[in-house]
CSV table of C-alpha atoms in Angstrom, one decimal:
chain,number,residue,atom,x,y,z
A,1,MET,CA,41.1,-77.6,72.7
A,2,LYS,CA,39.0,-76.7,69.4
A,3,LEU,CA,37.2,-74.1,71.2
A,4,LEU,CA,40.2,-72.2,72.1
A,5,LYS,CA,41.5,-72.4,68.4
A,6,LYS,CA,38.4,-70.8,66.9
A,7,PRO,CA,38.7,-67.4,68.4
A,8,LYS,CA,42.2,-67.4,67.6
A,9,ILE,CA,41.6,-68.0,64.1
A,10,LYS,CA,38.8,-65.2,64.1
A,11,SER,CA,41.3,-62.8,65.8
A,12,LEU,CA,43.8,-63.6,63.2
A,13,LEU,CA,41.7,-63.3,60.1
A,14,LEU,CA,40.4,-60.0,61.7
A,15,LEU,CA,44.0,-58.8,62.1
A,16,LEU,CA,44.9,-59.7,58.5
A,17,LEU,CA,41.6,-57.9,57.2
A,18,VAL,CA,42.6,-54.5,59.1
A,19,ILE,CA,46.2,-54.8,57.7
A,20,ALA,CA,45.0,-55.4,54.3
A,21,ILE,CA,42.5,-52.4,54.3
A,22,ALA,CA,45.2,-50.2,56.1
A,23,SER,CA,47.6,-51.1,53.3
A,24,ASN,CA,45.1,-50.5,50.7
A,25,LEU,CA,44.6,-47.1,52.1
A,26,TYR,CA,48.2,-46.1,52.3
A,27,MET,CA,48.7,-47.5,48.7
A,28,HIS,CA,45.8,-45.3,47.6
A,29,HIS,CA,46.8,-42.4,49.3
A,30,LYS,CA,50.6,-42.6,48.1
A,31,PHE,CA,49.2,-43.1,44.5
A,32,ASN,CA,47.2,-40.1,44.9
A,33,HIS,CA,50.1,-38.2,46.2
A,34,PHE,CA,52.2,-39.5,43.2
A,35,ILE,CA,49.5,-38.0,40.7
A,36,HIS,CA,49.2,-34.8,42.3
A,37,GLN,CA,53.1,-34.5,42.2
A,38,LYS,CA,53.0,-35.3,38.4
A,39,GLN,CA,50.4,-33.1,37.6
A,40,SER,CA,52.0,-30.1,39.6
A,41,GLN,CA,55.2,-31.0,37.5
A,42,ASN,CA,53.4,-30.8,34.4
A,43,GLN,CA,52.2,-27.5,35.1
A,44,THR,CA,55.6,-26.3,36.2
A,45,ASP,CA,57.0,-27.5,32.9
A,46,LEU,CA,54.4,-25.7,31.0
A,47,TRP,CA,55.4,-22.4,32.6
A,48,SER,CA,58.7,-23.2,31.7
A,49,ILE,CA,57.6,-23.9,28.0
A,50,SER,CA,55.9,-20.7,27.8
A,51,VAL,CA,58.9,-18.6,28.9
A,52,SER,CA,61.2,-20.3,26.4
A,53,GLY,CA,58.3,-20.0,23.6
A,54,GLU,CA,58.0,-16.3,24.4
A,55,ASN,CA,61.7,-15.7,23.8
A,56,LEU,CA,61.7,-17.9,20.7
A,57,ALA,CA,58.7,-16.0,19.3
A,58,LYS,CA,60.4,-12.7,19.9
A,59,ARG,CA,63.7,-13.9,18.1
A,60,LEU,CA,61.6,-15.6,15.4
A,61,GLU,CA,59.9,-11.9,14.6
A,62,ASP,CA,63.5,-10.3,14.3
A,63,PHE,CA,64.6,-13.2,12.0
A,64,LEU,CA,61.5,-12.8,9.9
A,65,GLN,CA,61.7,-9.0,9.9
A,66,HIS,CA,65.3,-9.3,8.4
A,67,SER,CA,65.1,-12.5,6.3
A,68,HIS,CA,64.2,-10.7,3.1
A,69,GLU,CA,66.7,-7.8,3.4
A,70,ALA,CA,69.9,-7.3,1.3
A,71,ASP,CA,72.5,-10.0,2.2
A,72,ASN,CA,75.2,-7.9,4.2
A,73,GLU,CA,77.3,-8.6,7.2
A,74,GLU,CA,75.0,-6.9,9.5
A,75,VAL,CA,71.8,-8.5,8.5
A,76,LYS,CA,73.7,-11.9,8.4
A,77,GLU,CA,74.7,-11.3,11.9
A,78,ILE,CA,71.2,-10.5,13.1
A,79,LEU,CA,69.8,-13.4,11.4
A,80,ASP,CA,72.7,-15.8,13.0
A,81,ASN,CA,71.9,-14.6,16.5
A,82,SER,CA,68.1,-14.7,16.3
A,83,TRP,CA,68.2,-18.1,14.6
A,84,ARG,CA,70.6,-19.4,17.3
A,85,VAL,CA,68.3,-18.4,20.1
A,86,VAL,CA,65.5,-20.0,18.1
A,87,LEU,CA,67.2,-23.1,18.0
A,88,GLY,CA,68.2,-23.0,21.5
A,89,GLU,CA,64.9,-22.2,23.1
A,90,SER,CA,63.3,-25.0,21.1
A,91,GLN,CA,65.7,-27.5,22.4
A,92,SER,CA,64.8,-26.3,25.9
A,93,ILE,CA,61.2,-26.8,25.0
A,94,ARG,CA,61.7,-30.3,23.9
A,95,PHE,CA,63.5,-31.0,27.1
A,96,TYR,CA,60.4,-30.0,29.2
A,97,LEU,CA,58.1,-31.7,26.7
A,98,GLY,CA,59.8,-34.9,27.5
A,99,ARG,CA,59.1,-34.6,31.2
A,100,VAL,CA,55.3,-34.1,30.7
A,101,SER,CA,53.0,-36.9,31.5
A,102,PRO,CA,49.8,-36.4,29.6
A,103,GLN,CA,48.5,-39.9,31.0
A,104,ASP,CA,48.7,-38.4,34.6
A,105,MET,CA,46.3,-35.3,33.8
A,106,GLU,CA,43.1,-37.4,34.1
A,107,GLU,CA,40.1,-36.0,31.9
A,108,LEU,CA,42.5,-33.3,30.3
A,109,ALA,CA,45.0,-36.0,29.2
A,110,PRO,CA,43.9,-35.7,25.5
A,111,ARG,CA,44.8,-32.0,25.5
A,112,TRP,CA,47.9,-32.5,27.2
A,113,SER,CA,48.8,-35.1,24.7
A,114,LEU,CA,47.8,-32.8,21.6
A,115,LEU,CA,49.8,-30.0,23.1
A,116,GLN,CA,52.8,-32.0,23.4
A,117,TYR,CA,52.4,-33.8,19.9
A,118,SER,CA,51.8,-30.1,18.4
A,119,LEU,CA,55.1,-28.6,20.0
A,120,LEU,CA,57.2,-31.5,19.2
A,121,ARG,CA,56.0,-31.1,15.5
A,122,ILE,CA,57.2,-27.4,15.7
A,123,ASP,CA,60.5,-28.4,17.0
A,124,ASP,CA,60.7,-31.0,14.1
A,125,PHE,CA,59.8,-28.2,11.7
A,126,LEU,CA,62.6,-25.9,12.9
A,127,HIS,CA,65.1,-28.3,12.9
A,128,GLY,CA,64.5,-29.6,9.4
A,129,LEU,CA,64.4,-25.8,8.5
A,130,ASN,CA,67.9,-25.5,10.0
A,131,PHE,CA,69.3,-28.5,7.9
A,132,ASN,CA,67.9,-26.6,4.9
A,133,PHE,CA,69.9,-23.4,6.0
A,134,LEU,CA,73.0,-25.4,6.4
A,135,GLU,CA,72.7,-27.2,3.0
A,136,GLN,CA,71.9,-24.2,1.0
A,137,ARG,CA,74.3,-21.9,3.3
A,138,SER,CA,71.9,-19.0,3.4
A,139,TYR,CA,68.9,-18.2,5.5
A,140,SER,CA,66.6,-18.1,2.4
A,141,ILE,CA,63.0,-19.1,3.2
A,142,ASN,CA,60.2,-19.5,0.7
A,143,ASN,CA,56.5,-18.0,1.2
A,144,GLU,CA,55.0,-21.2,2.9
A,145,GLU,CA,58.2,-21.3,5.2
A,146,VAL,CA,57.4,-17.8,6.1
A,147,GLU,CA,53.7,-18.8,6.9
A,148,LYS,CA,54.6,-21.5,9.1
A,149,LEU,CA,57.3,-19.5,11.0
A,150,LYS,CA,54.6,-16.8,11.5
A,151,ALA,CA,52.4,-19.7,12.7
A,152,VAL,CA,55.0,-20.8,15.3
A,153,VAL,CA,55.0,-17.2,16.6
A,154,THR,CA,51.6,-16.9,17.1
A,155,THR,CA,51.4,-20.5,18.8
A,156,TYR,CA,54.1,-19.5,21.5
A,157,LYS,CA,52.5,-15.9,21.9
A,158,LYS,CA,49.2,-17.7,22.9
A,159,ILE,CA,50.7,-20.3,25.0
A,160,HIS,CA,52.7,-17.6,27.0
A,161,GLU,CA,49.5,-15.4,27.3
A,162,ALA,CA,47.4,-18.4,28.6
A,163,VAL,CA,50.2,-19.2,31.2
A,164,LYS,CA,50.7,-15.5,32.2
A,165,ASN,CA,46.9,-14.9,32.7
A,166,LYS,CA,47.0,-17.8,35.3
A,167,SER,CA,44.0,-19.5,33.9
A,168,GLU,CA,42.9,-22.6,35.8
A,169,HIS,CA,43.8,-24.7,32.8
A,170,PRO,CA,46.2,-23.0,30.3
A,171,GLU,CA,46.5,-26.3,28.7
A,172,LEU,CA,43.4,-25.6,27.0
A,173,VAL,CA,44.9,-23.0,24.8
A,174,ILE,CA,45.4,-26.0,22.5
A,175,ASP,CA,41.9,-25.6,21.3
A,176,SER,CA,42.6,-22.0,20.0
A,177,LEU,CA,45.9,-23.2,18.0
A,178,THR,CA,44.1,-25.4,15.4
A,179,ASP,CA,44.4,-22.8,12.6
A,180,GLN,CA,48.4,-22.2,13.4
A,181,MET,CA,49.0,-26.3,13.5
A,182,MET,CA,47.0,-27.0,10.2
A,183,ILE,CA,49.6,-24.6,8.7
A,184,ILE,CA,52.5,-25.9,10.3
A,185,ASP,CA,51.7,-29.8,10.1
A,186,HIS,CA,49.7,-31.2,7.3
A,187,HIS,CA,48.9,-34.1,9.3
A,188,TYR,CA,47.2,-32.3,12.2
A,189,ALA,CA,43.5,-32.7,10.8
A,190,SER,CA,43.8,-36.3,11.1
A,191,ILE,CA,45.6,-36.3,14.5
A,192,LEU,CA,42.3,-34.4,15.6
A,193,GLU,CA,40.0,-36.9,14.0
A,194,THR,CA,41.9,-39.8,15.8
A,195,LEU,CA,41.9,-38.0,19.2
A,196,GLU,CA,38.0,-37.3,18.7
A,197,LEU,CA,38.2,-34.1,21.0
A,198,ASP,CA,34.9,-32.6,21.9
């Protein structure tokens, strides 16, 4: 009786081992597929950000061009229209940024995190400026704000160029945006130190 049970136990253990290995392989494959999907989604969202960013940059250039002109109805309409588009595109960019998952980008995760942080800081700056406009009931901007808006234009133009050129890792454009982000965000240097990017 005992001799009959021993082979059955061995067979059962072998079957359980095979099931465990197959289950692990399936879960590993499923996880890799999920990561690949998230990475692909991040790249698609970056493309959408670049399109919205290019439009934002163009309208911001129009805004800057007319921001110091004489205050008349025609100029006010140009400023109104330009600024409305800037805010709308910034909102779209924030939406796409909310979907980005830097942690799924493996060794490039720190760059994705920095890119996400940088563009969120730009959105914060633009909306802060919008509150000022509403409060003062004019589009008056000082020299520091002009420099920041020019830095925003350059930032989005560079992102659009990197994505348009179909480089393998367009997110690495963040390495060329340090000067612009230093103008826009006074805390940027400490963020770079914290991330310790090579």
